Structure formats: C-alpha cells, structure tokens
Amino acid sequence: DVDECALGLDDCHSDAICQNTSKLYKCMCKVGYTGEGKKCEDIDECDNDFNGGCVHECFNIPGNYRCTCYDGFMLAHDGHNCLDTDECMFNNGGCQHVCVNTVGSYECRCKEGFFLSDNQHTCIHRSEEGMSCMNKDHGCAHICRETPKGGVACECRPGFELSKNQRSCILTCNHGNGGCQHTCDDADDGPICGCHPKYIMHVDGKTCLEKEETAVEISEGNTTTGADVDKRVKRRLLMETCAVNNGGCDRTCKDTSTGVHCSCPVGFTLQFDGKTCKDIDECQSNNGGCDHFCKNTVGSFDCSCRKGFKLLTDEKSCQDIDECSFERTCDHTCINHPGTFECTCNKGYALYGFTHCGDINECSVNNGGCQQLCVNTLGDYECLCHSNYKLHWNKKDCVETKGPLPDSMAPKVLLHCIKSRGSDRCFLSCSSDVQVFSGTQDAYTLTCGRSSQLKKKQQNANASIWLAIKISVTFKLNEGKCSLKKTEMFQEGLEQMIPVMESFHYVNLTCSSGKKVHGALSRLTATREIYITADFELETSQKEVTDTCDVRCARKKTEKRFRKTIRTLRKTVSRDQFRIRVSGMDHEVARKSLKLSEPQQSCGAGQMHVGNRCVLRLNLCAFTCVSVQNKNKSNAKTPPNQNQTMPNLTCDLNEGEKRLIEGSREQVVSNQCSPGEYSPDGFKPCLPCPLGTYQPEAGRVSCFPCGGGLTTRHSSAALFQDCETKVQCSPGHFYNTTTHRCIRCTVGTYQPEFGQNYCISCPGNTTTDFDGSTNITQCKNRQCGGELGDYTGYIESPNYPGDYPANTECTWNINPPPKRRILIVVPEIFLPIEDECGDYLVMRKSSSSNSVTTYETCQTYERPIAFTSRSKKLWIQFKSNEGNSAKGFQVPYVTYDEDYQELIEDIVRDGRLYASENHQEILKDKKLIKALFDVLVHPQNYFKYTAQESREMFPRSFIRLLRSKVSRFLRPYK
C-alpha cells in the first residue's frame, strides 16, 4: 500500500486532514471547518443564537472563535463570561476624594461642601452665594456652564444624555455598557439590561448568574434504549471538540485523536481538571525579572521603579533619571546621582530651597573678618579702610599711613637712572596697580598705574587745563628672548638712594618676538628678534608753567625732556641694563641669547637655562601675583622678611606657571601666623592672642576682643566660643556682649551653632518666616506670581522645591493668545492637611469668589491630573497661613488651538490616563510631559515622532490610548 498522505500525493484541502486507507486515502475537514474534505469552509461559531457562548463580543477566527469584553470588563476564566473591573482598586481611579465602582465603569464623588469639576476627577469648593455654576444649588447633575446672559446651562458627561428637565443626566449604553454585565438596550428612561441565554438575570437587574446544567437525562419509563445511548455518546463526542464552546477550555484548545487538549497562555497554568487556567504570580519567582518593584496582575505582571528611576522599553529594567538634563533643575551646578541629584553653588553663593543659589553676605559674619569696613558684592566681598589707613596684603587688616598724600604726590610709576661704571643703568619702579598678562611662550604685557584715558584735569583758580602726554616707543634687540625673570638688585642699593629721572601715571610694557606689535599681543612666529614696546603716559609738569611759558609751552618742554630720557632708555635696554622693580624685587625685561658655541641642554616645562643648568622658572607672578579669584586663600607673595604692602597685581598664567605659583603659595601659607596668633606683618615669628581676645584666621596682624569685659580661658584663643560668656547660647540665638544675654536671631538671619556672637544673614533675596531660625533651610524666597501669556510656562510655589514660606500670597494671570485655550497638568501637589485648608491653590476665571472655578485644592495630592480651563483666561491664587509648610507645587501649563478642544478634553477626561502607574509617571516626567504637550498643542505633531522614538519614550498602552483618539479626530473617514 502506498501512503499518499505521507508522500503528499493527496488532493485534500489545506484545512482538511488526510487519512490513509488500505486502498487509497480519505479527506476529512478539520474541526471548525465544514465540507467533504477536498473543499472545506470555516464555520462561523459566532453566527448563532448563542453568540458563540460569548456574553459581549464574539470574533470568528479560522477554525475557532474568541470572546472579548467591553471597556470596564475583563474576561472570566471560562473565556466567555465578562466580569466587572474595579477601577477604584488602582490609585483610587484617579479621583481626588471618593471613587465609587460601578458595573462597567466608575465615578468620582466629592466630600460635603465640594462638587466634581469638569475633568470628573478633582473637586471644587462650593460657593454659598449667588446663582452661578459655583453655587451648590445650580441644579446641574454633571457639568454647569454659565451663559452669556448670566444664567446657567447644564451638560452631561460622555455616555450620558440630558433629560427633558435640562438638569438631570440619563445613562446610556455608551458609558460602561449602561451598567449591564451582559447586554444593554437604550430606552427613554435609561438602559435595560439582559443576559446571555445560558444565564439568568440577578435581582439587581444588572448582573447575570449562570444556569445550573442538567446532570442526568431521564428517558421515558426509566429505560435507555441503545439508540438513545448512541445519540447521547454522539452528542457528547460532538461537544468535546474545539469547535464547540472552545472544547470547554479556558483559553487555548487543540483537537487530538484522544479528544480536546487544553493549554494556557503565558502567565497561566493548567489546573487538574485539564481545562481551567489559573493565574501565575510571576513576582514570586526572581521578582518577575523586575529591577525594582513587581506587581502581579491577571495573566501577567507589572514592573515599576523607585523614585528617581524610569522604566525602560523592556518594561523590566530601571534606568536612573538624569535630572540634570532638565531645564531649571539647578541655579548653578547640577550633579546627578543614582535616583537623585545634587545642586551646588559657585563660590560666594549658598544653596537654599534644594536647587537655588543666593549670594552670601560675608559681612554679616564678624564683619567678614575685616578689621574696619566690609562691603558685600555678588559672590564676593571686599574689606576697606578708613582715611589715613591702607589695606594690608592679607586684604583684611588695615595699616596706618603717615597721613593723606596730596594728589600731586600720589603714588606714580617712577623711572630711576644712575651712571655706574661709565654707563647708564635704569629701572622702572611700579608701586601700585600692577598687571601681568602672559601671551605666547616668549611674550608678555605688563602695565603699571592707571591710564587717564586723556581725561581733562581741572585745576582750582586759574581753571588751567593740564593735558596728559602719551608717548609710545619701541626698542629692538637683534637677538634675545622675552623674559620677566627675577634678577639681582642693582648694587647701588635701595631705590630711595637713586635719583628719579621721570615719573609717569601709566606705563604699558609689551615684549614680543617676531614682528613689531602695538597694543594687544597676537600669536607670533619664533625668531631671534624681539621688540619691546613701551607706552608712557605723563602729565605736563606744573613747574614748567611761568608767566612767559604757558601750558602749550610747558608741554613742549616736557616732551623735549622726555625725548632725552628715551635716548637714555634705548641705551640701557640694548646693554641689558634696564629692570622692572615690583615690591622691592628687580626683574629683567629681556635676556640676550647665548652664544652659539655654548652647548645648551633641553629644559622641561616650567624650567629655564641658568648657565648650563636647567632651573625652575620663577617669574614676576611667582612672587608678586595677588589672586583676586580666591578670597579665602592667602594671596600674599611677599617674602616673610619684608614688611611691606603688596601692590594690586593680577596675572594671566599658563597651567605650568599656575602649578608653580601654587607651590610658592604653600610656602607662604606655611610661614603665616596660625589662628589664635598674630604678628605685625602676619608672618612668623608670631605672638599668641592675649587673654580676652581671639583670632579665627591665619596671617592676621591683630586679634579680635571678646567684648563686654569678657576674658578667655587661655591665650591663643581662636574662636569666640573660647570667651568665657555668662550664658551658653543655643542655636537660633547670639550672645550680646553688652547685655550679656542670648538674643534671638532676627527675621532674615539664622544661627546653627551653640555659643556664637553673631547670626548669619540669609543668602540672596531670601528671608525666614520667624525669628530664632537655626538652619539655612529656613531661609526662603518669597518671590512669586506675575502675568503669564506665553504658549507654555510654569506656575510654581515660592521657594520650590524647598518648603514655601508662611503667610504668603501669590497671584498669577494666564492670558493666552487669541483663539487658544489653556491646558493644566498638576503632576503632584504638597499642602499640609493638618492646617484645615489654611494653605490652598485655586484656579478660576477671575478674582471674584463666584467666578467659574477650574481647580481648587488644599491638600496633598501625589497622583497627577490634567484638565482644561473652564474659562479662556485664568486667575490663579496660592495662599499660606502661619502654620505648617510643605514642598508646594510646580504646575506646567500650555495653550492649544481651540479647534482641538473636543480632542483634548477626550484625552484628559479618560480615566485610563491616570489608572496606570506608568501613565502617571509620564505626567511627572519633565521630558515626557514636554513631548506630550507637543502632541496636545498640535495633534498633527504626533506623526512626526517615529515608532522607534515613541516606543523609547512612552509605554505601549499610552501609545494605544493616544493613537486611537488622535487618529479618530484627524482621520474620521479613513
């Protein structure tokens, strides 16, 4: 016998089974199909009076059928019946107050004194006055709208119809299947429920109960004939096929030679009866594969993440949210950490409200450490001295001078020259306002004094004008190298012994290689030729003016005399006999190249040749640079043995020079007097602070008195706590040395430590709610409110995300552009409920308490909610009392084209937008809310996001929710 079935020689239909026989073969249609075998057609199991056994919808599929349920229901284990879904079990259904489950749906209700807002989830406080939509007696069952003539008009929620009385709303089958478990038919008075033929109606008129099947068939005369048995067996065998009632299987059914075989989908396990499927709790095994949290659901499970993480597209893995990538996260610097982030502030600023930075008023703490005057600036501060005093190099102490110098004797740039060994030797002495800028490796610019910028100087009686003379001269060296290197002083000794040849108000000295350069340096090519350009500024000598020689005459004489000085300078520069003297130290301006016959070794970075050796290069800045960028570090470069005031010097250095200077700085710091000590110049050797005084800083020339006749426990006291006060002050107080009492820190100040004699001013524009504050976290910014009219923006409680201040009132007004409406998203709001609504946020049409209110709350609400404004404009007010405070809120808003009003309301009123935790996270994620706004404002933008981008940003369920609504709105006929 040839097996035609095995060899594929049969002509059976593709939906038939080939059975070999002894002579030929036989074709039989598969279960679920009808025909003689060579032609088979699918049986539509749904096309009968029983709807395939499905109580809601039956869908025919090749060889079988499937039952599905309406929204608000879920399929029972038998695969046919539909059971109500309790939406209130998940996040209270998104309701602000009370969630009530109904068959096929749910509804939100409000507590006494509130009514449900248009978004059907939040509650608004009722007004007791006037006849308007805010009055509790307006009579509308669902939505109240104010008419242009001042009356009210009622509307119903989707799925309801307005009754004849124009107030009540009648439920229809379009909302939650009319509250019916199985079938629903609309009538004038509301839905009429029915049951599937296999079920009977419950007494509630809505739910259905399964009929008890007849267990035993009773034949006539209690006798069973062979024909009856054959019929019963045939009927039994006929029922045990997947084509009838899915073979009795809960889920998947497969016909085999021994009968039907039931199986279950992923997430279920087959029970002992061989037909029922039981849900598997995947979370019991390896946490369901979830990184963080696992929640079991029927037939599946959901993963969720800890705060600060987001669920990835595999819906199992959690990824840290980089909060630093958001706008407005931190005022200055943001540092991301797993699950959180940290804000830091620039130097001179303090952190408040977790993310904000405010200027520190250093002068509020012990006068900034200044001996006399302290002036606060943004991010910094400055110590000043009274007349007859000048500032010490440590920038805090003041040194007494012999008396104020007249303007004519003010410090100038002095040029000293002397004949020595038959040749001239000169040096330029810079006593103040010195600046050094490093250009390329072999170039620099040095300035001394201050340029008058050709300002006219008015004299007293004669009103004579003394004009500044500006002369520029360039000296050329055929070979050499620019170098501002410390060198030995002239042997003639101190500058006071060398006559002054000329004095200037300002000198700009530039050394460059390669080509002649005036003014600012440019990048130069390597060459042996160097150019030293000097710009001098001096005033016409008053002594030159006589009765016979006026100002112009005197100016010509001064210029003539200075030309002679230039000739002398040119000689000294060419003979390497010219120096720059700063703080008593001489520095060469250039050095000639070594002879070619002398071998030279290659020196490393930061080194230079001295003879045939490489030594560290110590330029002018290495000894005299005063850092103006770091107010808390010692910025002295004067050697400890020289008791003199440092000039104001700033330097522009490369990295190697900076490291070198830092090394010099460490040496200077090590020679300073330690806290609790002082000396006339701030350097060692030092004296201990005597009894009754203290000094918290290093390098000081005096100690602070305890005040009030107080003494210290020992000498060398470094802190005020070492002063023996009569009482120990707790945080939030300071010790008054006059009254010897503890005084509470005033509003706007705080003190976190015990035993201090000062309170610290709050940073920036912040202040405290009350006196006696003990921490900077109690400093709060009270700024809030304003006029808002852009397409998008934020409404933010003052000091957010820090706690908002007490007794504050903020008012915002949103006036959108023409033909646009307002959409509000409240991701979360934190208001203390223990204050009995002392703190509240309200959004309404105007400031009138009777105007249409869109949103109102006085309690914490961590679940997000989105809603549209009930009016074209919004007046928003936030008020807090003197009681408890909380984090508050940051509420984004956006305006959209009013043509899309129907679509936007359809989206934000859908409970599925809030039921899922993943959906809630979308409304809290700043990046996702921005993308969501993009679609809500311009729905056509939905199609600009690729499928890949959408999958990476949003959960599949959220995409399905949007796709159905946007596509239906934009393409209703497609």
Short mmCIF file of C-alpha atoms in Angstrom, two decimals, residues 308-493:
data_model
loop_
_atom_site.label_atom_id
_atom_site.label_comp_id
_atom_site.label_asym_id
_atom_site.label_seq_id
_atom_site.Cartn_x
_atom_site.Cartn_y
_atom_site.Cartn_z
CA GLY A 308 14.27 58.88 40.58
CA PHE A 309 14.27 55.97 38.09
CA LYS A 310 12.23 55.27 34.96
CA LEU A 311 11.10 52.02 33.37
CA LEU A 312 12.82 51.15 30.09
CA THR A 313 11.10 49.81 26.98
CA ASP A 314 11.70 46.19 28.05
CA GLU A 315 9.27 47.08 30.89
CA LYS A 316 11.55 45.38 33.41
CA SER A 317 14.76 47.37 33.65
CA CYS A 318 15.01 50.62 35.58
CA GLN A 319 17.26 53.47 34.47
CA ASP A 320 18.33 56.44 36.53
CA ILE A 321 16.63 59.68 35.53
CA ASP A 322 19.24 62.31 34.77
CA GLU A 323 17.55 65.26 36.43
CA CYS A 324 20.47 67.46 35.40
CA SER A 325 19.34 67.18 31.77
CA PHE A 326 16.11 69.01 32.63
CA GLU A 327 15.72 72.74 32.38
CA ARG A 328 15.51 74.77 35.59
CA THR A 329 16.89 71.93 37.75
CA CYS A 330 19.69 73.87 39.49
CA ASP A 331 20.60 77.55 39.51
CA HIS A 332 24.33 76.87 39.16
CA THR A 333 25.81 73.35 39.01
CA CYS A 334 23.89 70.07 38.92
CA ILE A 335 25.43 66.71 39.88
CA ASN A 336 23.43 63.59 39.02
CA HIS A 337 23.37 60.62 41.41
CA PRO A 338 21.53 57.27 41.09
CA GLY A 339 17.91 58.02 41.88
CA THR A 340 18.52 61.63 42.84
CA PHE A 341 20.63 64.69 42.12
CA GLU A 342 22.57 67.37 43.96
CA CYS A 343 22.83 71.09 43.33
CA THR A 344 25.96 73.06 44.18
CA CYS A 345 26.63 76.77 44.02
CA ASN A 346 29.52 78.87 42.76
CA LYS A 347 31.96 80.29 45.27
CA GLY A 348 30.44 83.10 47.28
CA TYR A 349 26.91 81.66 46.98
CA ALA A 350 24.91 79.40 49.30
CA LEU A 351 22.33 76.75 48.47
CA TYR A 352 18.72 77.23 49.60
CA GLY A 353 15.48 75.53 48.67
CA PHE A 354 17.48 72.46 47.48
CA THR A 355 18.15 73.89 43.99
CA HIS A 356 18.60 77.66 44.30
CA CYS A 357 21.72 79.74 44.92
CA GLY A 358 21.86 83.08 46.73
CA ASP A 359 24.74 85.44 47.35
CA ILE A 360 26.39 85.02 50.76
CA ASN A 361 26.62 88.21 52.76
CA GLU A 362 30.05 87.55 54.21
CA CYS A 363 29.95 90.89 56.01
CA SER A 364 27.18 89.58 58.26
CA VAL A 365 29.57 87.16 59.96
CA ASN A 366 32.05 89.03 62.17
CA ASN A 367 32.23 91.87 59.63
CA GLY A 368 33.66 89.42 57.07
CA GLY A 369 36.84 89.28 59.17
CA CYS A 370 37.60 92.85 58.05
CA GLN A 371 39.39 94.98 60.62
CA GLN A 372 37.49 98.14 59.63
CA LEU A 373 34.94 98.31 56.77
CA CYS A 374 33.28 95.43 54.90
CA VAL A 375 31.37 95.81 51.60
CA ASN A 376 29.39 92.82 50.26
CA THR A 377 29.27 92.19 46.50
CA LEU A 378 27.64 89.46 44.40
CA GLY A 379 29.62 86.29 45.01
CA ASP A 380 32.34 88.10 46.93
CA TYR A 381 33.10 90.87 49.41
CA GLU A 382 35.75 93.50 49.96
CA CYS A 383 37.44 94.99 53.01
CA LEU A 384 38.06 98.74 53.06
CA CYS A 385 39.93 101.08 55.39
CA HIS A 386 39.26 104.50 56.86
CA SER A 387 41.26 107.52 55.72
CA ASN A 388 44.89 107.52 56.87
CA TYR A 389 44.87 103.70 56.56
CA LYS A 390 45.68 101.38 53.71
CA LEU A 391 44.76 97.75 53.19
CA HIS A 392 47.25 95.12 54.30
CA TRP A 393 48.37 92.42 51.84
CA ASN A 394 46.03 89.92 53.54
CA LYS A 395 43.15 92.11 52.25
CA LYS A 396 41.53 92.27 55.69
CA ASP A 397 43.72 94.25 58.06
CA CYS A 398 44.40 97.97 57.76
CA VAL A 399 47.85 99.56 58.11
CA GLU A 400 48.18 103.15 59.30
CA THR A 401 49.82 105.63 56.92
CA LYS A 402 51.65 108.85 57.86
CA GLY A 403 48.73 110.89 56.57
CA PRO A 404 46.86 111.51 53.34
CA LEU A 405 49.07 112.39 50.44
CA PRO A 406 48.07 115.27 48.15
CA ASP A 407 47.08 114.28 44.64
CA SER A 408 50.28 115.70 43.22
CA MET A 409 52.22 113.31 45.49
CA ALA A 410 50.05 110.24 44.77
CA PRO A 411 51.97 107.02 44.02
CA LYS A 412 53.29 107.04 40.45
CA VAL A 413 55.44 104.92 38.17
CA LEU A 414 58.94 106.18 38.76
CA LEU A 415 61.92 105.87 36.42
CA HIS A 416 65.26 105.79 38.27
CA CYS A 417 68.55 106.16 36.36
CA ILE A 418 72.16 106.43 37.52
CA LYS A 419 75.61 106.46 35.97
CA SER A 420 77.54 103.37 37.02
CA ARG A 421 80.93 102.29 35.71
CA GLY A 422 80.69 104.69 32.79
CA SER A 423 77.23 103.58 31.60
CA ASP A 424 73.59 104.28 32.46
CA ARG A 425 71.55 101.84 34.49
CA CYS A 426 67.76 102.32 34.83
CA PHE A 427 64.82 100.61 36.47
CA LEU A 428 61.10 101.31 36.38
CA SER A 429 59.55 101.18 39.86
CA CYS A 430 55.86 100.04 39.93
CA SER A 431 54.28 100.76 43.29
CA SER A 432 50.58 100.11 42.55
CA ASP A 433 48.06 98.70 40.08
CA VAL A 434 50.39 96.15 38.50
CA GLN A 435 49.01 93.67 35.95
CA VAL A 436 50.88 90.96 34.04
CA PHE A 437 49.46 89.03 31.08
CA SER A 438 51.30 86.03 29.64
CA GLY A 439 50.90 85.71 25.90
CA THR A 440 52.80 83.14 23.89
CA GLN A 441 55.75 81.37 25.44
CA ASP A 442 58.12 84.27 24.65
CA ALA A 443 55.80 87.25 25.11
CA TYR A 444 54.15 89.21 27.89
CA THR A 445 52.47 92.52 28.68
CA LEU A 446 53.00 94.43 31.93
CA THR A 447 51.04 97.51 32.97
CA CYS A 448 51.73 99.87 35.89
CA GLY A 449 49.46 102.59 37.22
CA ARG A 450 46.15 103.76 35.77
CA SER A 451 45.60 105.37 32.39
CA SER A 452 43.91 108.76 32.47
CA GLN A 453 42.27 108.00 29.13
CA LEU A 454 43.12 111.61 28.15
CA LYS A 455 40.65 112.97 30.71
CA LYS A 456 40.98 116.67 31.30
CA LYS A 457 42.03 117.60 34.76
CA GLN A 458 40.54 120.83 36.11
CA GLN A 459 42.64 122.93 38.43
CA ASN A 460 41.31 125.38 41.01
CA ALA A 461 41.53 129.13 40.50
CA ASN A 462 43.07 129.57 37.08
CA ALA A 463 40.94 126.80 35.54
CA SER A 464 44.06 125.80 33.62
CA ILE A 465 43.87 122.52 31.74
CA TRP A 466 46.71 120.04 32.32
CA LEU A 467 46.77 117.65 29.39
CA ALA A 468 48.19 114.13 29.64
CA ILE A 469 51.05 113.35 27.30
CA LYS A 470 51.06 109.90 25.71
CA ILE A 471 54.25 108.70 24.04
CA SER A 472 54.93 105.27 22.54
CA VAL A 473 58.42 103.98 21.79
CA THR A 474 59.73 100.63 20.51
CA PHE A 475 63.14 99.15 21.33
CA LYS A 476 64.53 96.43 19.07
CA LEU A 477 67.01 93.70 20.03
CA ASN A 478 68.54 91.75 17.17
CA GLU A 479 68.66 88.58 19.21
CA GLY A 480 67.25 87.58 22.54
CA LYS A 481 64.20 86.30 24.34
CA CYS A 482 61.38 87.97 26.26
CA SER A 483 61.80 87.13 29.93
CA LEU A 484 60.21 88.59 33.03
CA LYS A 485 62.58 86.79 35.35
CA LYS A 486 63.56 87.78 38.87
CA THR A 487 67.13 89.01 38.96
CA GLU A 488 69.56 90.53 41.45
CA MET A 489 69.05 94.14 42.55
CA PHE A 490 71.43 96.82 41.40
CA GLN A 491 74.33 97.06 43.78
CA GLU A 492 73.57 100.73 44.34
CA GLY A 493 71.00 99.61 46.93
#
